[in-house]
XYZ file of N, CA and C in Angstrom:
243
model
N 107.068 85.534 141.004
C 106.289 86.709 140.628
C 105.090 86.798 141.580
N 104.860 87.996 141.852
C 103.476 88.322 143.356
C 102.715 88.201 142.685
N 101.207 88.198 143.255
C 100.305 88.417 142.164
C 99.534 89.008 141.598
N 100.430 90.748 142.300
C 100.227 92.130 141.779
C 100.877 91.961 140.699
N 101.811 91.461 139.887
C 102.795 91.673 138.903
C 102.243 90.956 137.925
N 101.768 89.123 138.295
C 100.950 88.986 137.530
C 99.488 89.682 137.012
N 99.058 90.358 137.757
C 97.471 91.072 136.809
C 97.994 92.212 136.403
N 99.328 92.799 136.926
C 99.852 93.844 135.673
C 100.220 93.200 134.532
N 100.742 92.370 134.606
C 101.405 91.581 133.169
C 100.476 91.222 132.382
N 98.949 90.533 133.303
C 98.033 90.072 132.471
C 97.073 91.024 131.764
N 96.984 92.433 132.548
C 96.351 93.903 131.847
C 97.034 94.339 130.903
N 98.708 94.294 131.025
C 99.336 95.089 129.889
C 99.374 94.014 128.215
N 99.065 92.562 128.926
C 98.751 91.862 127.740
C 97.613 91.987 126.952
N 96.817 92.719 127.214
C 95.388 92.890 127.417
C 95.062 94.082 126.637
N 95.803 94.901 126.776
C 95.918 96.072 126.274
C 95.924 96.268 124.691
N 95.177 97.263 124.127
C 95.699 97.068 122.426
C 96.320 98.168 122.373
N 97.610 97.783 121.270
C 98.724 98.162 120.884
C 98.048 99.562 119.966
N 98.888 100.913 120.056
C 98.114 102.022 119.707
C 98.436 101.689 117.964
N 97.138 102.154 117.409
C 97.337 102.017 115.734
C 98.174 102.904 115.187
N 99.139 102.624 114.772
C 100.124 103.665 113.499
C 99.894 103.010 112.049
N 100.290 103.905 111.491
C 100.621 103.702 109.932
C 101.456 104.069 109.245
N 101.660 103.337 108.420
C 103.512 103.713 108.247
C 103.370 104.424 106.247
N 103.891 104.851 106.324
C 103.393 106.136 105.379
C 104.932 106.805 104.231
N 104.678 106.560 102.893
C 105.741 107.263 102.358
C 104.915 108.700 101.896
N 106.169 109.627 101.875
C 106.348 111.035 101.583
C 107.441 111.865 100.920
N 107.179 112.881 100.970
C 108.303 113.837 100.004
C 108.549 115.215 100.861
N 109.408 115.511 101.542
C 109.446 116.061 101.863
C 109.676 118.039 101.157
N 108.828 118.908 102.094
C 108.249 119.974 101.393
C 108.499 121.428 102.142
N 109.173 120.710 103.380
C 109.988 122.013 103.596
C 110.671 121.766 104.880
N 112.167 122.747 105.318
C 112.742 122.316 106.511
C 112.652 122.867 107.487
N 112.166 124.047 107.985
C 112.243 124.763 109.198
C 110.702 125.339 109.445
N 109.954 124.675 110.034
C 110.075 123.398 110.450
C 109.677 122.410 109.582
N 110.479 121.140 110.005
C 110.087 120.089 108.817
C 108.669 120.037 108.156
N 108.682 119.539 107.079
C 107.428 119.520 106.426
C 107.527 118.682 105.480
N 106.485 117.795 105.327
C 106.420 116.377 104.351
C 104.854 116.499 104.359
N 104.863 115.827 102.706
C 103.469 115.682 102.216
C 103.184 114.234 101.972
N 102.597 113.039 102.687
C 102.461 112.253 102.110
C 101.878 111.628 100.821
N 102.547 110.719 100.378
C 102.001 110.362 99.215
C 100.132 110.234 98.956
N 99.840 110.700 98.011
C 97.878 110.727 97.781
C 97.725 111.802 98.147
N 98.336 112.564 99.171
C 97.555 114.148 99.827
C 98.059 115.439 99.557
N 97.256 116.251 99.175
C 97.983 117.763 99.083
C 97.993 118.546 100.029
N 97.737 118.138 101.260
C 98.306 118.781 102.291
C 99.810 118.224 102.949
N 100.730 119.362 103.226
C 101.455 119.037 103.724
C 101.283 119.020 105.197
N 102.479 118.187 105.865
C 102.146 118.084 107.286
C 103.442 119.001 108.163
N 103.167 119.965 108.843
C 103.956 120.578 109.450
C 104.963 120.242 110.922
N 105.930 120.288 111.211
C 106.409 120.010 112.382
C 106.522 118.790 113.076
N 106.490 117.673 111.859
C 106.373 116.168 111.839
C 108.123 115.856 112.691
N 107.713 115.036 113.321
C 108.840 114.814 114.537
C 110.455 113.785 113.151
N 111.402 113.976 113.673
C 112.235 113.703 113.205
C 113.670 112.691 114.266
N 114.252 112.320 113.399
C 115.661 111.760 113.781
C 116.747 112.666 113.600
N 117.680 113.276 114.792
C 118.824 113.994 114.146
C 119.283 113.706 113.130
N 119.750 112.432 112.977
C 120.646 111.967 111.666
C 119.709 112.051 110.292
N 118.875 112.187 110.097
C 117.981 112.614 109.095
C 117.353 114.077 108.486
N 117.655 114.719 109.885
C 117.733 116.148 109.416
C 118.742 116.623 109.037
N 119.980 116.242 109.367
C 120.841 116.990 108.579
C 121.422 116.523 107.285
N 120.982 115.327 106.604
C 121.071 114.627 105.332
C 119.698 115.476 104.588
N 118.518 115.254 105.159
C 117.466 115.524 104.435
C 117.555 117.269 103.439
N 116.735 117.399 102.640
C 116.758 118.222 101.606
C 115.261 118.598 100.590
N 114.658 119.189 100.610
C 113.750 119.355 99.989
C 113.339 118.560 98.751
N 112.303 117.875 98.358
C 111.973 116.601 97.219
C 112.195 115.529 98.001
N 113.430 115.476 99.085
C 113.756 114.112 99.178
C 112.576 113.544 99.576
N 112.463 111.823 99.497
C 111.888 110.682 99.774
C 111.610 110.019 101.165
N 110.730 110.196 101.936
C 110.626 109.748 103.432
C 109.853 108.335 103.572
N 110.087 107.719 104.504
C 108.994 107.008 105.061
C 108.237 107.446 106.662
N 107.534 107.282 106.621
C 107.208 107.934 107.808
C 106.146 106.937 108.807
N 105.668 107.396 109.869
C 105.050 106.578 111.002
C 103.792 107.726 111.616
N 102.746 107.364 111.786
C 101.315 108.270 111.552
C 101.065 107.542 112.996
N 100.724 108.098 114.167
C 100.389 107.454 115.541
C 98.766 107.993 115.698
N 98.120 106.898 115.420
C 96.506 107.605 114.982
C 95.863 108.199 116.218
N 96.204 107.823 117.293
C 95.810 108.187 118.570
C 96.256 109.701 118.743
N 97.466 109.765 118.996
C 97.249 111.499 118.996
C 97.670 112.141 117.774
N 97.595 111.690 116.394
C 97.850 112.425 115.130
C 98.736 112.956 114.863
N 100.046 112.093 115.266
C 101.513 112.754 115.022
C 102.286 111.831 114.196
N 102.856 112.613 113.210
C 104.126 112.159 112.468
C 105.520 112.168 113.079
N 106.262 110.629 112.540
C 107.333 110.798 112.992
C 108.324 110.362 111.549
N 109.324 111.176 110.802
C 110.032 110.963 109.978
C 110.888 109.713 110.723
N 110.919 108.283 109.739
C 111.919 107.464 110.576
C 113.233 106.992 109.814
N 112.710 107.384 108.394
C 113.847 107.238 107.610
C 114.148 107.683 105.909
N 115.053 108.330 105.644
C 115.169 109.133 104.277
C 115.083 107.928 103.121
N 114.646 108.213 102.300
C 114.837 106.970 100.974
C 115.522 107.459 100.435
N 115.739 108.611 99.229
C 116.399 109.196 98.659
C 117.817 109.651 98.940
């Protein structure tokens, strides 16, 4: 290893990992998706998804979800219900 590769390796170790939070919800509407997490009465609009979950998913159903605090985006990662 050069020892350009090492002070990349040793910066990207270095680095902090971006904060998410992992989050259950109910989902509140489909076009475009929409889930309300649990505690809040706002719903969240246009929250990013998995193909295979949109076309199972259904209004009420049960989500877990992933909150990327850095740029404030939802990502549906998996149906409970």
């Amino acid at each position: 290893m050069s020892w350009v590769e090492e002070i990349i390796e040793h910066l990207i170790k270095q680095m902090p990992k971006p904060p998410v939070r992992i989050l259950e919800g109910t989902v509140t509407g489909l076009s475009p998706l929409e889930v309300r997490p649990d505690g809040s009465n706002v719903s969240i609009k246009g929250a990013g998804w998995n193909s295979d979950i949109v076309k199972k998913v259904k209004e009420g159903d049960r989500v877990l979800m992933e909150q990327d605090c850095i740029i404030n985006r939802y990502y549906v990662l998996v149906r409970l219900t």
